[in-house]
Coordinates of C-alpha atoms and ligand atoms in Angstrom, one line a residue:
M332 CA 7.2 -20.1 -12.4
T333 CA 6.4 -16.4 -12.0
P334 CA 8.0 -14.9 -8.8
I335 CA 5.6 -14.2 -6.0
G336 CA 5.6 -11.3 -3.5
I337 CA 6.1 -11.7 0.2
Y338 CA 4.2 -9.5 2.6
L339 CA 5.2 -9.3 6.3
H340 CA 2.7 -7.5 8.6
V341 CA 4.4 -5.9 11.7
P342 CA 1.5 -5.0 14.1
F343 CA 3.4 -2.5 16.3
C344 CA 3.1 1.3 16.5
A345 CA 4.3 3.8 19.0
A346 CA 0.7 5.0 19.6
K347 CA -2.6 4.6 17.8
C348 CA -3.6 7.4 15.4
P349 CA -7.2 8.5 15.8
Y350 CA -8.3 7.6 12.2
C351 CA -6.4 4.3 11.8
D352 CA -8.1 0.8 11.7
F353 CA -5.0 -1.2 10.7
Y354 CA -4.1 -4.0 13.1
S355 CA -1.4 -2.4 15.3
M356 CA -0.6 -1.7 18.9
P357 CA 2.2 -0.5 21.1
A358 CA 4.5 -3.4 22.2
A359 CA 7.3 -3.9 24.7
P360 CA 10.7 -5.1 23.3
E361 CA 10.0 -8.6 24.7
V362 CA 6.8 -8.8 22.6
Q363 CA 8.7 -7.6 19.5
D364 CA 11.2 -10.4 20.1
Q365 CA 8.5 -13.0 20.4
Y366 CA 6.9 -11.7 17.2
T367 CA 10.2 -11.9 15.4
K368 CA 10.8 -15.5 16.5
G369 CA 7.2 -16.4 15.6
I370 CA 7.2 -14.9 12.1
I371 CA 10.6 -16.5 11.3
Q372 CA 9.2 -19.9 12.2
R373 CA 6.2 -19.3 9.9
I374 CA 8.4 -18.1 7.0
E375 CA 10.7 -21.1 7.5
S376 CA 7.8 -23.5 7.1
Y377 CA 8.2 -22.7 3.4
S378 CA 11.9 -23.6 3.4
D379 CA 11.5 -26.7 1.2
S380 CA 9.3 -24.9 -1.4
H381 CA 12.2 -23.0 -3.2
L382 CA 9.5 -20.6 -4.5
P383 CA 10.9 -17.7 -6.5
A384 CA 10.1 -14.3 -5.1
D385 CA 11.0 -10.8 -6.3
T386 CA 9.4 -8.4 -3.8
V387 CA 9.3 -8.3 0.0
Y388 CA 7.1 -5.7 1.8
F389 CA 7.2 -5.0 5.5
G390 CA 3.9 -3.2 6.2
G391 CA 2.1 -2.4 9.4
G392 CA 1.9 -0.9 11.8
T393 CA 5.3 0.7 11.9
P394 CA 7.8 -1.9 10.9
G395 CA 10.7 0.5 11.4
L396 CA 9.9 0.2 15.2
L397 CA 11.3 -3.3 15.2
G398 CA 14.8 -1.9 14.3
A399 CA 17.2 -3.0 11.7
E400 CA 18.5 -6.0 13.6
R401 CA 15.1 -7.7 13.9
L402 CA 14.0 -6.8 10.4
G403 CA 17.4 -8.1 9.1
R404 CA 16.9 -11.4 10.8
I405 CA 13.4 -11.7 9.3
L406 CA 14.7 -10.8 5.9
S407 CA 17.4 -13.5 6.3
A408 CA 14.7 -16.1 7.0
V409 CA 13.0 -14.9 3.8
R410 CA 16.2 -15.4 1.8
R411 CA 16.7 -18.9 3.4
S412 CA 13.2 -20.0 2.6
F413 CA 12.5 -18.5 -0.8
D414 CA 14.5 -18.0 -3.9
L415 CA 14.7 -14.3 -3.7
A416 CA 15.8 -12.5 -6.9
P417 CA 19.1 -10.5 -6.7
D418 CA 17.2 -7.4 -7.8
A419 CA 14.3 -7.9 -5.5
E420 CA 12.4 -4.8 -4.3
V421 CA 12.5 -4.9 -0.5
T422 CA 10.3 -2.2 1.1
V423 CA 10.1 -1.2 4.8
E424 CA 7.3 1.1 6.0
T425 CA 8.2 3.4 8.8
N426 CA 7.4 6.8 10.2
P427 CA 9.5 10.1 10.3
G428 CA 11.3 10.3 13.6
C429 CA 11.1 6.6 14.3
G430 CA 14.4 5.0 15.3
D431 CA 17.8 6.6 15.5
D432 CA 20.0 7.9 12.7
A433 CA 21.6 4.5 12.1
L434 CA 18.2 2.8 11.3
F435 CA 18.6 3.4 7.5
D436 CA 22.2 2.3 7.4
G437 CA 21.2 -0.9 9.1
L438 CA 18.3 -1.4 6.8
A439 CA 20.4 -0.8 3.7
A440 CA 23.0 -3.3 5.0
A441 CA 20.3 -5.9 5.5
G442 CA 19.3 -5.5 1.8
V443 CA 16.3 -3.1 2.0
T444 CA 15.9 -1.2 -1.2
R445 CA 12.9 1.0 -0.7
I446 CA 11.4 3.0 2.2
S447 CA 7.8 4.0 2.6
L448 CA 7.4 6.9 5.1
G449 CA 4.1 8.0 6.7
L450 CA 4.4 11.7 6.1
Q451 CA 0.6 12.4 5.8
S452 CA 1.0 16.1 5.7
A453 CA 3.7 18.7 5.8
N454 CA 1.5 21.1 7.7
A455 CA 1.9 21.3 11.5
D456 CA -1.7 22.0 12.3
E457 CA -2.9 19.1 10.1
L458 CA -0.4 16.7 11.6
R459 CA -1.6 17.7 15.1
L460 CA -5.3 17.1 14.1
L461 CA -4.3 13.7 12.7
G462 CA -2.7 12.8 16.0
R463 CA 0.7 12.4 14.4
R464 CA 3.8 13.2 16.5
H465 CA 6.4 14.0 13.8
T466 CA 7.1 17.3 12.0
A467 CA 7.8 18.0 8.4
K468 CA 11.4 18.5 9.4
D469 CA 11.6 15.0 10.8
A470 CA 10.3 13.7 7.5
A471 CA 12.8 15.7 5.4
R472 CA 15.6 14.3 7.6
A473 CA 14.3 10.8 7.3
V474 CA 14.4 11.0 3.5
E475 CA 17.9 12.5 3.6
L476 CA 19.1 9.7 5.9
A477 CA 17.6 7.0 3.7
H478 CA 19.3 8.6 0.6
R479 CA 22.6 8.9 2.5
A480 CA 22.4 5.2 3.4
G481 CA 22.1 4.4 -0.3
I482 CA 18.3 3.8 -0.4
E483 CA 17.3 6.0 -3.3
N484 CA 13.8 4.8 -3.6
V485 CA 11.7 6.6 -1.0
S486 CA 7.9 6.8 -1.0
L487 CA 5.9 9.3 1.0
D488 CA 2.3 8.8 2.2
L489 CA 0.0 11.8 2.0
M490 CA -3.6 12.1 3.1
I491 CA -6.2 14.0 1.2
A492 CA -9.4 15.6 2.7
T493 CA -8.1 15.6 6.3
P494 CA -9.6 18.0 8.9
G495 CA -8.7 21.6 8.2
Q496 CA -6.9 20.8 4.9
T497 CA -7.1 23.5 2.2
Q498 CA -6.1 23.6 -1.5
E499 CA -3.2 25.7 -0.5
S500 CA -2.0 23.5 2.4
L501 CA -2.3 20.4 0.1
R502 CA -0.2 22.1 -2.6
Q503 CA 2.4 22.9 0.0
S504 CA 2.5 19.3 1.2
I505 CA 3.0 18.1 -2.3
A506 CA 5.7 20.7 -3.0
F507 CA 7.4 19.4 0.2
C508 CA 7.3 15.9 -1.2
A509 CA 9.0 16.9 -4.4
H510 CA 11.5 19.0 -2.5
T511 CA 12.7 16.0 -0.4
G512 CA 13.5 14.1 -3.6
A513 CA 11.0 11.3 -2.9
S514 CA 10.6 9.0 -5.9
H515 CA 7.0 8.0 -5.1
V516 CA 3.9 9.4 -3.4
S517 CA 0.8 7.5 -2.2
A518 CA -2.0 10.1 -1.8
Y519 CA -5.0 8.5 0.0
L520 CA -8.4 10.1 0.6
L521 CA -9.1 10.0 4.4
K522 CA -11.8 7.4 5.0
I523 CA -13.6 7.6 8.4
E524 CA -13.7 4.0 9.7
P525 CA -16.2 2.9 12.3
G526 CA -14.6 1.8 15.5
T527 CA -11.8 4.4 15.3
D528 CA -11.6 7.6 17.4
Y529 CA -12.4 9.6 14.3
G530 CA -15.4 7.4 13.6
R531 CA -16.8 8.1 17.1
R532 CA -16.4 11.8 16.8
Q533 CA -17.0 12.3 13.1
D534 CA -19.5 15.1 13.7
T535 CA -17.0 17.2 15.5
L536 CA -14.3 17.0 12.8
D537 CA -13.8 19.9 10.4
L538 CA -14.1 17.6 7.3
P539 CA -14.4 18.9 3.7
G540 CA -17.7 18.4 1.9
E541 CA -18.1 16.1 -1.1
D542 CA -17.3 18.8 -3.8
E543 CA -14.3 19.9 -1.8
V544 CA -13.1 16.3 -1.6
C545 CA -13.3 16.1 -5.4
D546 CA -11.4 19.3 -5.9
L547 CA -8.7 18.3 -3.4
Y548 CA -8.2 15.0 -5.2
E549 CA -8.1 16.8 -8.6
T550 CA -5.5 19.2 -7.2
A551 CA -3.4 16.3 -5.8
C552 CA -3.4 14.6 -9.2
T553 CA -2.6 17.7 -11.1
E554 CA 0.1 19.0 -8.8
L555 CA 1.8 15.7 -8.5
E556 CA 1.9 15.3 -12.3
R557 CA 3.2 18.8 -12.7
L558 CA 6.1 18.0 -10.4
G559 CA 7.0 14.8 -12.3
Y560 CA 5.0 12.1 -10.5
A561 CA 3.0 10.2 -13.0
Q562 CA -0.2 8.6 -11.7
Y563 CA -0.4 4.9 -12.2
E564 CA -3.1 3.9 -9.8
I565 CA -6.1 5.7 -8.1
S566 CA -3.9 6.8 -5.2
N567 CA -0.3 6.2 -6.4
F568 CA 2.2 8.4 -8.3
S569 CA 5.8 7.8 -9.2
R570 CA 8.9 9.0 -10.9
P571 CA 9.6 7.0 -14.1
G572 CA 10.4 3.4 -13.2
R573 CA 9.7 3.8 -9.5
E574 CA 6.2 2.3 -9.3
S575 CA 5.8 -0.1 -6.3
R576 CA 6.5 -3.5 -7.9
H577 CA 5.0 -5.2 -4.8
N578 CA 1.7 -3.3 -4.9
L579 CA 1.5 -3.8 -8.7
K580 CA 1.3 -7.6 -8.0
Y581 CA -1.9 -7.0 -5.9
W582 CA -3.5 -4.9 -8.7
R583 CA -2.5 -7.3 -11.4
C584 CA -3.9 -10.2 -9.4
E585 CA -0.6 -12.0 -9.1
E586 CA 0.4 -14.3 -6.3
Y587 CA 1.8 -13.3 -2.9
L588 CA 2.2 -14.9 0.5
G589 CA 1.5 -12.9 3.7
F590 CA 2.9 -13.6 7.1
G591 CA 2.0 -12.0 10.5
P592 CA -1.4 -11.3 12.1
A593 CA -3.8 -9.6 9.6
A594 CA -1.6 -10.6 6.6
H595 CA -3.5 -11.8 3.6
S596 CA -2.3 -14.2 0.9
F597 CA -3.3 -15.2 -2.7
F598 CA -1.6 -18.4 -3.6
E599 CA -2.3 -21.3 -5.9
G600 CA -5.8 -19.9 -6.7
R601 CA -6.9 -19.5 -3.1
R602 CA -7.1 -16.5 -0.7
F603 CA -6.3 -17.0 3.0
F604 CA -5.4 -14.8 5.9
F605 CA -4.1 -14.7 9.4
P606 CA -6.7 -13.2 11.8
R607 CA -6.1 -9.9 13.5
D608 CA -4.8 -11.6 16.6
L609 CA -1.1 -11.6 17.6
G610 CA -1.7 -14.2 20.3
A611 CA -3.2 -16.7 17.8
F612 CA -0.4 -16.0 15.4
L613 CA 2.3 -16.7 18.1
R614 CA 0.4 -19.9 19.2
G615 CA 0.8 -21.2 15.7
D616 CA -2.9 -21.1 14.7
P617 CA -3.2 -21.8 11.0
P618 CA -4.4 -19.1 8.5
V619 CA -8.1 -18.9 7.6
D620 CA -9.2 -20.0 4.2
D621 CA -11.0 -17.2 2.3
G622 CA -12.1 -19.1 -0.8
E623 CA -11.0 -19.1 -4.4
G624 CA -9.5 -16.0 -5.9
G625 CA -8.5 -14.6 -9.2
D626 CA -11.6 -15.0 -11.3
F627 CA -12.4 -12.6 -14.1
E628 CA -14.5 -10.2 -11.9
E629 CA -11.7 -9.9 -9.3
F630 CA -9.0 -9.5 -11.9
A631 CA -11.0 -6.8 -13.7
M632 CA -11.9 -5.0 -10.4
L633 CA -8.3 -4.8 -9.4
A634 CA -7.1 -3.9 -12.9
L635 CA -9.5 -1.0 -13.1
R636 CA -7.8 0.7 -10.2
L637 CA -4.7 1.1 -12.4
C638 CA -4.4 3.9 -15.0
E639 CA -3.6 1.1 -17.6
G640 CA -7.0 -0.3 -16.8
L641 CA -8.4 -3.6 -17.9
R642 CA -6.3 -4.6 -20.9
E643 CA -7.5 -6.7 -23.8
D644 CA -4.1 -8.5 -24.1
A645 CA -3.9 -9.2 -20.3
C646 CA -7.4 -10.6 -20.3
R647 CA -6.7 -12.9 -23.3
E648 CA -3.4 -14.1 -21.8
R649 CA -5.0 -14.9 -18.4
F650 CA -8.4 -16.3 -19.4
G651 CA -8.0 -17.1 -23.0
H652 CA -10.9 -14.8 -24.0
P653 CA -11.3 -11.1 -24.8
I654 CA -13.0 -8.6 -22.5
P655 CA -16.6 -9.9 -22.4
A656 CA -19.0 -8.1 -24.8
Q657 CA -21.4 -7.3 -21.9
V658 CA -18.6 -5.4 -20.1
R659 CA -17.9 -3.3 -23.2
R660 CA -21.6 -2.7 -23.6
K661 CA -21.9 -1.4 -20.0
A662 CA -18.9 0.8 -20.5
V663 CA -20.6 2.9 -23.3
P664 CA -22.9 5.0 -21.1
L665 CA -20.1 5.3 -18.5
E666 CA -17.8 6.7 -21.2
R667 CA -20.4 9.2 -22.2
A668 CA -20.6 10.3 -18.6
G669 CA -16.9 10.9 -18.6
C670 CA -16.1 8.1 -16.1
C671 CA -14.1 5.8 -18.4
R672 CA -12.3 5.4 -21.7
V673 CA -13.0 2.6 -24.1
T674 CA -10.5 1.7 -26.8
P675 CA -9.7 -1.5 -28.8
E676 CA -6.9 -2.1 -26.3
G677 CA -9.1 -2.0 -23.2
I678 CA -11.1 0.0 -20.7
S679 CA -9.7 2.4 -18.1
L680 CA -11.2 4.8 -15.7
T681 CA -10.7 8.6 -16.1
R682 CA -9.8 10.8 -13.1
A683 CA -13.5 11.6 -12.6
G684 CA -14.2 7.8 -12.7
F685 CA -11.5 7.2 -10.1
L686 CA -13.4 9.5 -7.7
V687 CA -16.4 7.2 -7.8
S688 CA -14.4 4.1 -8.6
N689 CA -16.6 1.7 -6.6
A690 CA -19.7 2.8 -8.3
V691 CA -18.1 2.7 -11.8
I692 CA -16.5 -0.7 -11.3
G693 CA -19.7 -2.0 -9.9
A694 CA -21.7 -0.8 -12.9
L695 CA -19.2 -2.4 -15.3
L696 CA -18.9 -5.8 -13.7
L697 CA -22.1 -6.5 -11.7
Ligands
LIG1503 S1 1.4 5.0 12.5 FE1 0.2 4.2 10.8 S2 -0.4 2.1 11.3 FE2 0.3 3.1 13.2 S3 -1.5 3.8 14.1 FE3 -0.8 5.5 12.9 S4 -1.7 5.3 10.9 FE4 -2.0 3.4 12.0

């Protein structure tokens, strides 16, 4: 059986950032203890399954806030309940300045192999406008501490098209990432979500216009590649061999089990999720069924986010048929418009196509 991925959603943050709509909140240590106990019980409900797994991802929220001891106990429950590969990729998301200097030593001792840090920007004014409380120096120190603890694989999150960002400040943030020795960069375009503080005061934000957003994305891709980070997904760039194995499972439509409020799963052909409700999760409410998953449309939609694109061999292996002729037909005008590449091996989006990926993928598949 192909090993699955395990996702653990930790819904705690020191404070809420004004643009964020992830399920997270500040929490007292007692609540963090209750959560730890609750998620361990959920994980252990799979203890008779002996399912093989080869990636574990603590996402959030700010999982680092739980501290190495709680995270280590959760990871032990994963090891007891699943057949975790000896070379499993185990990622913990955290923020610069979160926890004390010993955090990374504790995480390394627990078996964590990868850290994902929410840098967002190396520019002090941009960080302030994003409501972030760390500095670039905190981030550099966090990467250094992770490396010193023996965790070589460190990813940094960057945001593109944030208030006040310029070509020059973006280039400086990217240069900063390279300078820290990070092995992976996730560079996301800021999306204004309704219901967030940014959503409520969108008109007052100094946001770049559409053309500027395109230019900033192009700069991010070009600069990251120039500094040795190869793009492998719309928003993800890595040094050779340092792609996120866990996230590749999502994009390749492979199976994963999610635990924690707001965590989603795709397992045995079905999608299901825990609602965004810590109380319900701790009460033991079951996950909500979200229907069948993994059909051709979904597979293709996810594959087209990757630079490798929708591959003929992957399609044949999974569905026993080639890429449907109507999809190839629809790709012809999109290729002429510079949005995708069509070869006998498959269909993939160009950088211009990535910028309007929803429209291009919709035009190919709907
Ligand atoms: S630290 Fe991350 S998850 Fe937490 S509120 Fe800020 S952006 Fe959201």
